[in-house]
XYZ file of C-alpha atoms in Angstrom:
570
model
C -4.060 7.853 4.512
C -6.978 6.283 2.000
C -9.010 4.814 5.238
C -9.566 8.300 6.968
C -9.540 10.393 2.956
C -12.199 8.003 2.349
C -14.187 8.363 5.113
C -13.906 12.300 6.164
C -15.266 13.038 2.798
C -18.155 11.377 3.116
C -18.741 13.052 6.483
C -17.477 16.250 5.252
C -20.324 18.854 5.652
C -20.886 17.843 9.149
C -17.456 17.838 10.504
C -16.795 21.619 9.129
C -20.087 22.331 11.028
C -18.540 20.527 14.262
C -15.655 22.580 13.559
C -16.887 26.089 13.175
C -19.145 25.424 16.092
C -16.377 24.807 18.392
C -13.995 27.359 17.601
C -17.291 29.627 17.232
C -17.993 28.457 21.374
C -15.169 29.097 22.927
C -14.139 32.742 20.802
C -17.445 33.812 22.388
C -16.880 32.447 25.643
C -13.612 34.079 25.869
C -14.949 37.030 24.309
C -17.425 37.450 27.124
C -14.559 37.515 29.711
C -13.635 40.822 28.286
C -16.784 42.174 29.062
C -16.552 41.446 31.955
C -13.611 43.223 32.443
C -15.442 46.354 30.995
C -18.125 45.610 33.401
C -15.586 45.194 36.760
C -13.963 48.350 35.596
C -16.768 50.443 35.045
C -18.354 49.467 38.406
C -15.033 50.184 40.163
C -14.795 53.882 38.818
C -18.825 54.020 38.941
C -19.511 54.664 35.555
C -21.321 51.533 34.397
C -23.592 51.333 31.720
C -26.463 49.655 30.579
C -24.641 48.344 26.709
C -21.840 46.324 28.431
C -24.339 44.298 30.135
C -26.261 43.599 27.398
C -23.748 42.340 25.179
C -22.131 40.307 27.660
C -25.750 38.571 28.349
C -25.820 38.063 24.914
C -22.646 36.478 24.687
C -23.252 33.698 27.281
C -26.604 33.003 26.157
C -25.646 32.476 22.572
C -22.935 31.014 24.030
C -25.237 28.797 26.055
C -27.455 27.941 22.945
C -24.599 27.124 20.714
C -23.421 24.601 23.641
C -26.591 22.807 23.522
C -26.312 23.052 19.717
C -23.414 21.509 19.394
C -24.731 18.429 20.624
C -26.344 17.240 17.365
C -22.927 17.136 15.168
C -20.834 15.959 17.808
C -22.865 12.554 18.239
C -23.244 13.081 13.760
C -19.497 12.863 13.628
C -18.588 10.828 16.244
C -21.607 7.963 15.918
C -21.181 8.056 12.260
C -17.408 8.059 11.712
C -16.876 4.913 14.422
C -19.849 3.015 11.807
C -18.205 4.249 8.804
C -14.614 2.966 9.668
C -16.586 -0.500 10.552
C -17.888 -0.765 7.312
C -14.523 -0.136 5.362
C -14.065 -3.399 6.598
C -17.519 -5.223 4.736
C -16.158 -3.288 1.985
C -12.557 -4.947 2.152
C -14.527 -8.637 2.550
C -16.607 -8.041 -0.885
C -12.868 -7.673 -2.417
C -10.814 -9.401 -0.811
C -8.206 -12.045 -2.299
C -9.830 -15.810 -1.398
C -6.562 -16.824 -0.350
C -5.890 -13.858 2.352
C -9.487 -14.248 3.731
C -8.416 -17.638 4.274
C -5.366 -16.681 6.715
C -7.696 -14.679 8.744
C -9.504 -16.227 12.094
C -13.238 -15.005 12.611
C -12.795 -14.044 15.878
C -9.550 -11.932 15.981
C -10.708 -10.209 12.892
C -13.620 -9.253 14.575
C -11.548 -8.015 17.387
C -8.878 -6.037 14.716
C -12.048 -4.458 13.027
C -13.783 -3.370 16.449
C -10.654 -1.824 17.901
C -9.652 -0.277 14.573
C -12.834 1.608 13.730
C -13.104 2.473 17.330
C -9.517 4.074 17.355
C -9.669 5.636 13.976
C -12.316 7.268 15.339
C -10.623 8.571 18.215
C -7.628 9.906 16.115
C -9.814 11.973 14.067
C -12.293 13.305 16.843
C -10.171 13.341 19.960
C -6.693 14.185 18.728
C -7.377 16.063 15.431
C -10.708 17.648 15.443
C -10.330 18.713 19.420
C -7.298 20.162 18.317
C -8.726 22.409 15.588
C -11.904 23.128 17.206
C -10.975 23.715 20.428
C -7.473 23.202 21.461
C -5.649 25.549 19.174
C -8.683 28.245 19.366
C -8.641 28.205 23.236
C -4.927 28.708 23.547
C -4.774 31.512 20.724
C -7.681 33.222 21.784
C -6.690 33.109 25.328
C -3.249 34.858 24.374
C -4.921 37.032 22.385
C -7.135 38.563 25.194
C -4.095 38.567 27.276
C -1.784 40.409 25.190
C -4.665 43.291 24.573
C -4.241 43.205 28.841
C -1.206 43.204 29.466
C 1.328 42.213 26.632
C 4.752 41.677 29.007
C 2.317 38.630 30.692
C 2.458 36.617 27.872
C 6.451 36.403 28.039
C 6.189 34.661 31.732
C 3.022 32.748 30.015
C 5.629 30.912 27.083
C 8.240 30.588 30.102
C 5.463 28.608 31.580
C 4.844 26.811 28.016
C 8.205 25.469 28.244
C 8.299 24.241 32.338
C 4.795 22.198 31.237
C 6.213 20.940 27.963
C 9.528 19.124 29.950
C 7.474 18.315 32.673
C 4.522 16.657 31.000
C 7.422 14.815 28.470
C 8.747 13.484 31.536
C 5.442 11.916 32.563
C 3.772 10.807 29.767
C 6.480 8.526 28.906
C 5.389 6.532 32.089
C 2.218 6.788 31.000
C 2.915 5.627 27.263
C 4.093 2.034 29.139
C 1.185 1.801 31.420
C -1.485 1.847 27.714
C 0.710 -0.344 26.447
C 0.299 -2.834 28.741
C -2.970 -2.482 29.035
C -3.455 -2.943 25.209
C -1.388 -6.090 25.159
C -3.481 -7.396 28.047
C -6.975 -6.626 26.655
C -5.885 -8.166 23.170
C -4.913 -11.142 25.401
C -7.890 -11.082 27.099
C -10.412 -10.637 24.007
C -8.919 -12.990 22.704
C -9.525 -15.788 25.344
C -12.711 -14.440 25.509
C -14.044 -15.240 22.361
C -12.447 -18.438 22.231
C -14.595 -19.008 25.463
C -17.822 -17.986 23.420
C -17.408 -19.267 20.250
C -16.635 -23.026 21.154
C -19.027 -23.845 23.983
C -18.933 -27.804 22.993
C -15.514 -27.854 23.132
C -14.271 -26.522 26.094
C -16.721 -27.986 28.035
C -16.765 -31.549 27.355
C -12.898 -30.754 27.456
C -13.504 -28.940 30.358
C -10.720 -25.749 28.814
C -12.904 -23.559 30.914
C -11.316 -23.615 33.870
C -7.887 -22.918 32.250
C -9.538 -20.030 30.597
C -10.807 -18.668 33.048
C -7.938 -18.454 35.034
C -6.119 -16.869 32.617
C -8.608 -14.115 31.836
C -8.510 -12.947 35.415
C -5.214 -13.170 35.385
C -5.428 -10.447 32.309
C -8.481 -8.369 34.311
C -5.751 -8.414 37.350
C -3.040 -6.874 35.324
C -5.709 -4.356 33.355
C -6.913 -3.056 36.630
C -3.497 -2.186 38.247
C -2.513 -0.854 35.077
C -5.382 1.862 34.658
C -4.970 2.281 38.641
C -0.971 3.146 37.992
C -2.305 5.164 34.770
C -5.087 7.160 36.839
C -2.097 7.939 39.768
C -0.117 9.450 37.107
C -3.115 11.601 35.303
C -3.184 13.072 38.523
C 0.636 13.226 39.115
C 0.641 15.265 35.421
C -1.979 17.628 36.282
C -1.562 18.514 40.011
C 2.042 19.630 38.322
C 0.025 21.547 35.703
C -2.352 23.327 38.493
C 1.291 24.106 40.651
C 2.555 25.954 37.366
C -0.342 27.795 36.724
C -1.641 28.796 40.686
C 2.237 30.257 40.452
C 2.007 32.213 37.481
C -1.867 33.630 39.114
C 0.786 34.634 42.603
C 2.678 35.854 39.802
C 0.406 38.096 37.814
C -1.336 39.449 40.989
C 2.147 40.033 43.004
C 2.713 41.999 39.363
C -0.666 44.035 39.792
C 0.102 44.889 43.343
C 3.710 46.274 42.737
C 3.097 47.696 39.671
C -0.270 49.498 40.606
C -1.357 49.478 37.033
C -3.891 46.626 35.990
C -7.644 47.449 37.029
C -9.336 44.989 39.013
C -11.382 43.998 36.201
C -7.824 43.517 34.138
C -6.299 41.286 36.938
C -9.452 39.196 36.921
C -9.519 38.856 33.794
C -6.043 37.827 33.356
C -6.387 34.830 35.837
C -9.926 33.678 34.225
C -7.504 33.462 30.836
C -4.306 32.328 32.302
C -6.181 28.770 32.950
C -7.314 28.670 29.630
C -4.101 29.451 28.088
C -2.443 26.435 29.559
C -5.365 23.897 29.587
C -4.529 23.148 25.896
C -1.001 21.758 26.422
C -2.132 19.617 28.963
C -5.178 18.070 27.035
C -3.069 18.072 24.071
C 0.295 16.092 25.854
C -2.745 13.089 26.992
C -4.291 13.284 23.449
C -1.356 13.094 21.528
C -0.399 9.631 23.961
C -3.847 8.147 23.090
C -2.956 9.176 19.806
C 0.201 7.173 19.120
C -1.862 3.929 21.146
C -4.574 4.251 18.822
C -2.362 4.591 15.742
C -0.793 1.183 17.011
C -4.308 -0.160 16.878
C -5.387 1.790 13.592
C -2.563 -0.202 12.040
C -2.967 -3.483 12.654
C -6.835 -2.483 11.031
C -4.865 -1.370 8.120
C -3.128 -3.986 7.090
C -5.964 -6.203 6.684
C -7.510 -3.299 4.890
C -4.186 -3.129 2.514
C -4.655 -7.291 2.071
C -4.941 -8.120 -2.044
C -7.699 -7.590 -3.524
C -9.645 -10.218 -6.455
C -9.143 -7.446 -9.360
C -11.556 -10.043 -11.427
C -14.286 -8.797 -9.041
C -14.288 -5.251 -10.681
C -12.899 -5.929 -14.403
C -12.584 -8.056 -17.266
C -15.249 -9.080 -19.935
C -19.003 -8.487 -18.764
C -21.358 -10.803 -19.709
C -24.989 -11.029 -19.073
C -25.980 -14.767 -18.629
C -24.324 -18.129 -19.195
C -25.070 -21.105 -20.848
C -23.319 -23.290 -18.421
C -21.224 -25.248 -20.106
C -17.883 -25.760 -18.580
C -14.223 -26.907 -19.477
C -11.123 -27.368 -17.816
C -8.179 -27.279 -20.098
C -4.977 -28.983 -18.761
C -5.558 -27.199 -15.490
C -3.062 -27.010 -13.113
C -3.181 -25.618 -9.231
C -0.910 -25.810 -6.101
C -0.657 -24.032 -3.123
C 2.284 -21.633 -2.829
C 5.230 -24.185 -3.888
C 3.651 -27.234 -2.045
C 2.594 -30.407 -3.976
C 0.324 -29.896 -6.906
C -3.576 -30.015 -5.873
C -4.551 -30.270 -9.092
C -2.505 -31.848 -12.149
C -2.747 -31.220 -16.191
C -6.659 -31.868 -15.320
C -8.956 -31.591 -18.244
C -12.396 -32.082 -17.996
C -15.856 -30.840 -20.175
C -19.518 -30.269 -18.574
C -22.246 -29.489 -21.067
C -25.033 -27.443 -20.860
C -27.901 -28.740 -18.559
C -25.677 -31.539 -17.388
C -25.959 -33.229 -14.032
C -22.165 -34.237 -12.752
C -20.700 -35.516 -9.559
C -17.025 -35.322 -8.155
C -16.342 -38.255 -6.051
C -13.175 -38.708 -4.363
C -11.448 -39.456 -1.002
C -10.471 -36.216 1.089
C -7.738 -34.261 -0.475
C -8.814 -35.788 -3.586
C -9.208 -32.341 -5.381
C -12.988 -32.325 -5.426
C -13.198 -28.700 -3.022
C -10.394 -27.202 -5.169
C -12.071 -27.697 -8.504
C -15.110 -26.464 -7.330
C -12.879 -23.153 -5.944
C -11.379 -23.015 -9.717
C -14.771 -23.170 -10.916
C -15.702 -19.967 -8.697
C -12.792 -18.028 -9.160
C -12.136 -17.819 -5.821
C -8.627 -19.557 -6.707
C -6.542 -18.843 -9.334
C -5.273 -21.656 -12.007
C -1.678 -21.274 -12.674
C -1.478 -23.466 -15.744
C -4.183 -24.378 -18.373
C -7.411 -22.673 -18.891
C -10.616 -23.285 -17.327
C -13.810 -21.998 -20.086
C -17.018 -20.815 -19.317
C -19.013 -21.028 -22.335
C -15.670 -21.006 -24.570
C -14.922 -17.828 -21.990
C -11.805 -17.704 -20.414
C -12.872 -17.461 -16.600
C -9.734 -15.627 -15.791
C -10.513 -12.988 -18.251
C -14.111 -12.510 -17.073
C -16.154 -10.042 -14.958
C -16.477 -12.274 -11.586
C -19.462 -10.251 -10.016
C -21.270 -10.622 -13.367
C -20.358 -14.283 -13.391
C -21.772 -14.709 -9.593
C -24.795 -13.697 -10.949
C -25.398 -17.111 -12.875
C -24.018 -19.309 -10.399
C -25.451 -20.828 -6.726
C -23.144 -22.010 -4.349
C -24.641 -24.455 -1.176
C -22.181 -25.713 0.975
C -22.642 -28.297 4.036
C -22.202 -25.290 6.565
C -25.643 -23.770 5.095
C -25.565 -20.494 6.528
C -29.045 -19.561 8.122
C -28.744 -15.874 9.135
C -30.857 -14.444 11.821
C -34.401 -13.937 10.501
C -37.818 -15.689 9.740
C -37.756 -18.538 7.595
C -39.456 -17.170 4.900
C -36.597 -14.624 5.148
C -34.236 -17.563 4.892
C -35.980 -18.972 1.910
C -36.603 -16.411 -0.278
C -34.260 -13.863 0.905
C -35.347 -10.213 -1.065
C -38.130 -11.963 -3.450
C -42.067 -11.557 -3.118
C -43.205 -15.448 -3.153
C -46.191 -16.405 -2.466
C -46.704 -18.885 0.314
C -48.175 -21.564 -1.845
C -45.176 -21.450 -3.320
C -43.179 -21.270 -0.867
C -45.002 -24.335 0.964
C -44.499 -25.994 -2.071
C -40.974 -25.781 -2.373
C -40.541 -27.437 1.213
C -42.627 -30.109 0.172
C -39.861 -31.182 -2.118
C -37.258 -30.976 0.347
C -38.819 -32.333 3.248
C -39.539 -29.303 5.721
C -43.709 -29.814 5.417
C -43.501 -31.139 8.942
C -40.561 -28.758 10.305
C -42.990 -26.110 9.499
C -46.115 -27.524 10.970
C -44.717 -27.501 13.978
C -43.558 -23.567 14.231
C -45.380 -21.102 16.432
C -45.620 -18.534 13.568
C -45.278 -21.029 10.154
C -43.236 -19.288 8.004
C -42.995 -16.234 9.400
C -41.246 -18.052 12.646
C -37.756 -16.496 13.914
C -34.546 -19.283 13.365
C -32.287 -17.422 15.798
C -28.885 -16.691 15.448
C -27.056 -19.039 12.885
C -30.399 -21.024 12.846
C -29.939 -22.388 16.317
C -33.395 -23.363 16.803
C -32.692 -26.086 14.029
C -30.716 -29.811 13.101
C -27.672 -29.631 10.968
C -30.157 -31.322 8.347
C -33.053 -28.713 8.496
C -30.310 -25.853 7.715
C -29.222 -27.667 4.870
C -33.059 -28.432 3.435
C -33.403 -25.096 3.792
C -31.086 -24.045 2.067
C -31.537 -26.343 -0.896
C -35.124 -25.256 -0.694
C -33.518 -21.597 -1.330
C -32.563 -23.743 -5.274
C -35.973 -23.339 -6.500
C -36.375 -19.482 -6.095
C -33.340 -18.696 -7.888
C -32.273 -18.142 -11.474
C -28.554 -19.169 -11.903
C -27.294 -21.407 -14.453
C -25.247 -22.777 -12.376
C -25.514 -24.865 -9.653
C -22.738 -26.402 -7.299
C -23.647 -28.322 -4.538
C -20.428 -29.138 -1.979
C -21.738 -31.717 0.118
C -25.122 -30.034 0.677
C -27.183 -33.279 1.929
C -23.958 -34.632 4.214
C -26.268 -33.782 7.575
C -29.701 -35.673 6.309
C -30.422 -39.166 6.879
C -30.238 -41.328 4.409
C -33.888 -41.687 3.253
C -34.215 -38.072 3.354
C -31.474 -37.040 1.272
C -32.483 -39.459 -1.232
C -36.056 -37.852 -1.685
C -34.421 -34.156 -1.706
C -31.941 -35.061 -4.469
C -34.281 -36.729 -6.762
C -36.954 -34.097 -6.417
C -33.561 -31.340 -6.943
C -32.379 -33.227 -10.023
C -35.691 -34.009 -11.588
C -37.093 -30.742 -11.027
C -34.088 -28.301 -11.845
C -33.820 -29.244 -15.170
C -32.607 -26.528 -17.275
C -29.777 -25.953 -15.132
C -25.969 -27.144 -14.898
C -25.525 -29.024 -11.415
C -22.330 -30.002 -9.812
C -22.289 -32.382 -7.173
C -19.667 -33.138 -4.643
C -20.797 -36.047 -2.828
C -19.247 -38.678 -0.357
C -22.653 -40.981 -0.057
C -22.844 -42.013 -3.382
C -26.306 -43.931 -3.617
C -27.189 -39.943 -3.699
C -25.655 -39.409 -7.065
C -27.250 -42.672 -8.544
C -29.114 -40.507 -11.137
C -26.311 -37.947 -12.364
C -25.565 -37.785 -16.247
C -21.859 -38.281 -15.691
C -19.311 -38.910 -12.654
C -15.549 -37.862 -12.135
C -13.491 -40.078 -9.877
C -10.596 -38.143 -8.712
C -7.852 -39.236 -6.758
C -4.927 -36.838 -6.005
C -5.702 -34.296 -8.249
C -6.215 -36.170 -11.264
C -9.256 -37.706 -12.975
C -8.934 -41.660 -12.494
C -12.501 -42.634 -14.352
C -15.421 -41.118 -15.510
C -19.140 -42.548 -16.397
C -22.361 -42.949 -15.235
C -22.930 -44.990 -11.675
C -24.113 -48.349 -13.355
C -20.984 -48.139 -16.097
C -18.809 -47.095 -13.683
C -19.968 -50.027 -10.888
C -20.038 -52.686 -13.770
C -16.253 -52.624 -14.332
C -13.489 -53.279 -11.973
C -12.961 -49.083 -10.761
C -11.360 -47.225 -7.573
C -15.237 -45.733 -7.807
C -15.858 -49.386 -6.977
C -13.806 -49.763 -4.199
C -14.856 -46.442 -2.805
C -18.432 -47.558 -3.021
C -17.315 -51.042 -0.983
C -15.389 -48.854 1.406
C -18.645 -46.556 2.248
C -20.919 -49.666 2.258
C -18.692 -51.330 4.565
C -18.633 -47.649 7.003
C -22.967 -47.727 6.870
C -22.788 -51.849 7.774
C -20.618 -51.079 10.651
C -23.102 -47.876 11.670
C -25.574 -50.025 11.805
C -24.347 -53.118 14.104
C -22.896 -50.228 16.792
């Protein structure tokens, strides 16, 4: 399996420690049993010496040591195999295919991905590595000491292998149905709950919360008498184990009686071992039922790990910088074998130009901008960057010349200078500057700590428009060619996105800018303008040619005029 190949050889060295550790434990605690048969013996016939009693000190405090040893690789392996598996998945999301990340839902992928690097670890620490390290060293060890004993004991020791083995099947398959349930439940449950966190708004003006609650205890209800049903038949499982082995101890000591030939310090020995010798089956039979759950689990985190992955990311033609020029060639694009989304569409931006798409929704605007990024794939024409075939290009080098702002304008949980500059070292003139130009000189005046102020999570403590600002602002610290702005100013008012835009088109001048705008007074100053209308270019110009002629640009200005006047008399 690539997940766990990937991952247990990057934790390699420390899991062989965790390993030889174990097994290196309990041969020395079962080694000091022995002893302590020499010890029994030798006190019995009244010839004990000093050398027994040394080395069985020494084997229970190195024991002792090695236990508290231990310690440090077991929370290595177990702390850093559960993050490791976790960030397979950031690792899948820098690759992944634009149109599979698109199927997924934010909150059950969080879910898949927190489950699945939680069980994955379990597989490998409590089914496979408690197996080698202790499970399968226990057991053999424990026969081992036995057979040097007394070797017929190990014969009604297997006979007691096989009583535990059809007992425990019989059991577990009980218990198999009660995790089952339980994980159907607490994906149920999750699920609801997430729901319930993510969309406050909703649910409580619609006032869902009720429903959802009632449902989610509904799903505690059903989790709780399932792990009460699973806990009766734990016990069930291993008050049967305990009846098998307290028998075989009758056993072994009705065997020392009528046989008169096992020392005391043999018989006492044989009983300290016989529990050991069994205890592996029984941990193993609850393991290896955990084991199947959590491989149902480690699937489902597979198979978005096995999703396609954008091979342009990783190969094709590398190239350093860009121009910016852009063409689309005939360009054609539909979604699986629904209507076309884009049409024969051929259109050329030059170097340092300023354009705008313009459009109703569905008009195409979003899809050419996807084209433009790669993040979609054109099936007919070609689309050139700087007489480069996009499709042929290295898409991480080509990331490197381009800026994406969308209307969400992501504000991740930091300072704002953070949020502004990201990595760079800008001085704060500078950086005061900058929001100067998009409107933020008063937004900062009033923070506690200026620029060095925490936004919160998703940039809570601010307006839809102050997360966009700043993340215009973000513009003038960066170095791409490119610029693509998908409705960037759609949260400002109207005065205020004016003043941002002209100071963003006058001042980025050396730079290609794409503009996808529904307000079009805010695209008054762009070099040229596309008018799209399912999937096809209607018109193109600048604002004043196109509003001088008789265009659909026209009547979409009328129909947005006619939206504000409306605004207004509400």
């Amino acid at each position: 399996m690539k997940l766990f190949k990937e991952v247990l050889k990057n934790n390699q060295k420390m899991i062989i420690f965790y390993i030889v550790i174990g097994i290196t434990i309990n041969f020395l605690n079962l080694y000091s049993v022995t002893y302590y048969q020499k010890i029994l013996d030798a006190f019995q016939y009244k010839n004990l010496t000093i050398t027994p009693l040394i080395i069985y000190g020494v084997l229970l405090i190195v024991s002792t040591i090695l236990g508290y040893l231990e310690n440090y690789p077991e929370q290595q392996v177990k702390n850093k195999l559960y993050l490791d598996f976790k960030l397979q998945a950031l690792k899948k999301m820098k690759t992944i295919d634009y149109l599979e990340y698109q199927k997924l839902g934010t909150g059950k992928l969080t879910q898949k991905v927190e489950d699945g690097a939680s069980s994955s670890r379990d597989i490998l620490v409590d089914f496979y590595l408690k197996t080698l390290r202790y499970l399968l060293p226990t057991g053999l060890f424990s026969l081992i000491f036995i057979y040097k004993v007394k070797k017929e004991l190990v014969l009604f020791i297997f006979l007691g292998y096989v009583i535990v083995i059809i007992t425990s099947n019989i059991i577990l398959k009980r218990l198999y149905k009660l995790k089952e349930n339980i994980l159907d439940n607490q994906e149920l449950l999750n699920k609801h709950l997430v729901r319930g966190f993510m969309e406050l708004v909703v649910f409580r003006t619609n006032k869902k919360y009720d429903t959802e609650i009632k449902v989610t205890e509904e799903g505690i209800k059903n989790i709780v008498n399932s792990k009460t049903k699973i806990k009766l038949v734990h016990e069930i499982f291993f008050t049967v184990f305990a009846l098998i082995v307290n028998i075989l101890k009758v056993i072994v000591l009705g065997y020392a009686v009528l046989n008169s030939n096992l020392s005391v310090g043999a018989v006492v020995t044989v009983l300290s071992l016989l529990g050991k010798a069994y205890e592996p089956i029984a941990i193993f039979n609850v393991e290896y039922v955990d084991y199947k759950l959590n491989k149902v689990t480690v699937n489902k985190y597979l198979e978005f790990l096995d999703l396609k992955d954008d091979q342009n990311l990783t190969i094709g033609k590398r190239i350093k910088q860009v121009e910016g020029r852009i063409e689309f060639k005939d360009v054609s694009y539909s979604y699986q074998k629904e209507k076309k989304l884009i049409e024969n569409l051929s259109l050329k931006i030059n170097k340092n130009d300023k354009v705008a798409l313009v459009g109703e929704s569905g008009s195409g605007k979003s899809t050419i901008i996807k084209l433009i990024m790669g993040l979609i794939k054109n099936q007919e024409g070609k689309i050139l960057i700087d007489k480069n075939d996009l499709s042929k290009l290295n898409l991480n080098d080509f990331y490197d010349n381009v800026t994406y702002v969308s209307q969400e304008s992501p504000i991740f949980d930091g300072t704002l200078r953070e949020n502004l500059v990201l990595d760079k070292n800008i001085s704060d003139k500078k950086i005061k500057e900058v929001l100067k130009l998009v409107c933020l000189e008063k937004f900062i005046s009033h923070l506690e700590n200026g620029l060095d102020t925490e936004l919160g999570e998703k940039g809570i403590r601010m307006s839809g428009g102050e997360r966009q600002r700043v993340a215009l602002a973000r513009l003038f610290f960066d170095d791409s060619k490119i610029i693509i702005l998908d409705e960037a100013t759609s949260a400002m008012d109207n005065i205020t996105e004016k003043e941002v835009m002209e100071n963003i088109l006058k001042r980025l001048k050396n730079k290609t800018i794409i503009i996808i705008a529904h307000r079009l007074e805010t695209i008054k100053d762009v070099d040229n303008i596309f008018v799209l209308k399912d999937g096809k270019i209607l018109e193109e110009g600048t604002y004043k040619e196109l509003l001088q002629e008789n265009t659909y640009f026209k009547e979409l200005y009328k129909a947005s005029y006619n939206i504000k006047i409306h605004k207004k008399r509400i």
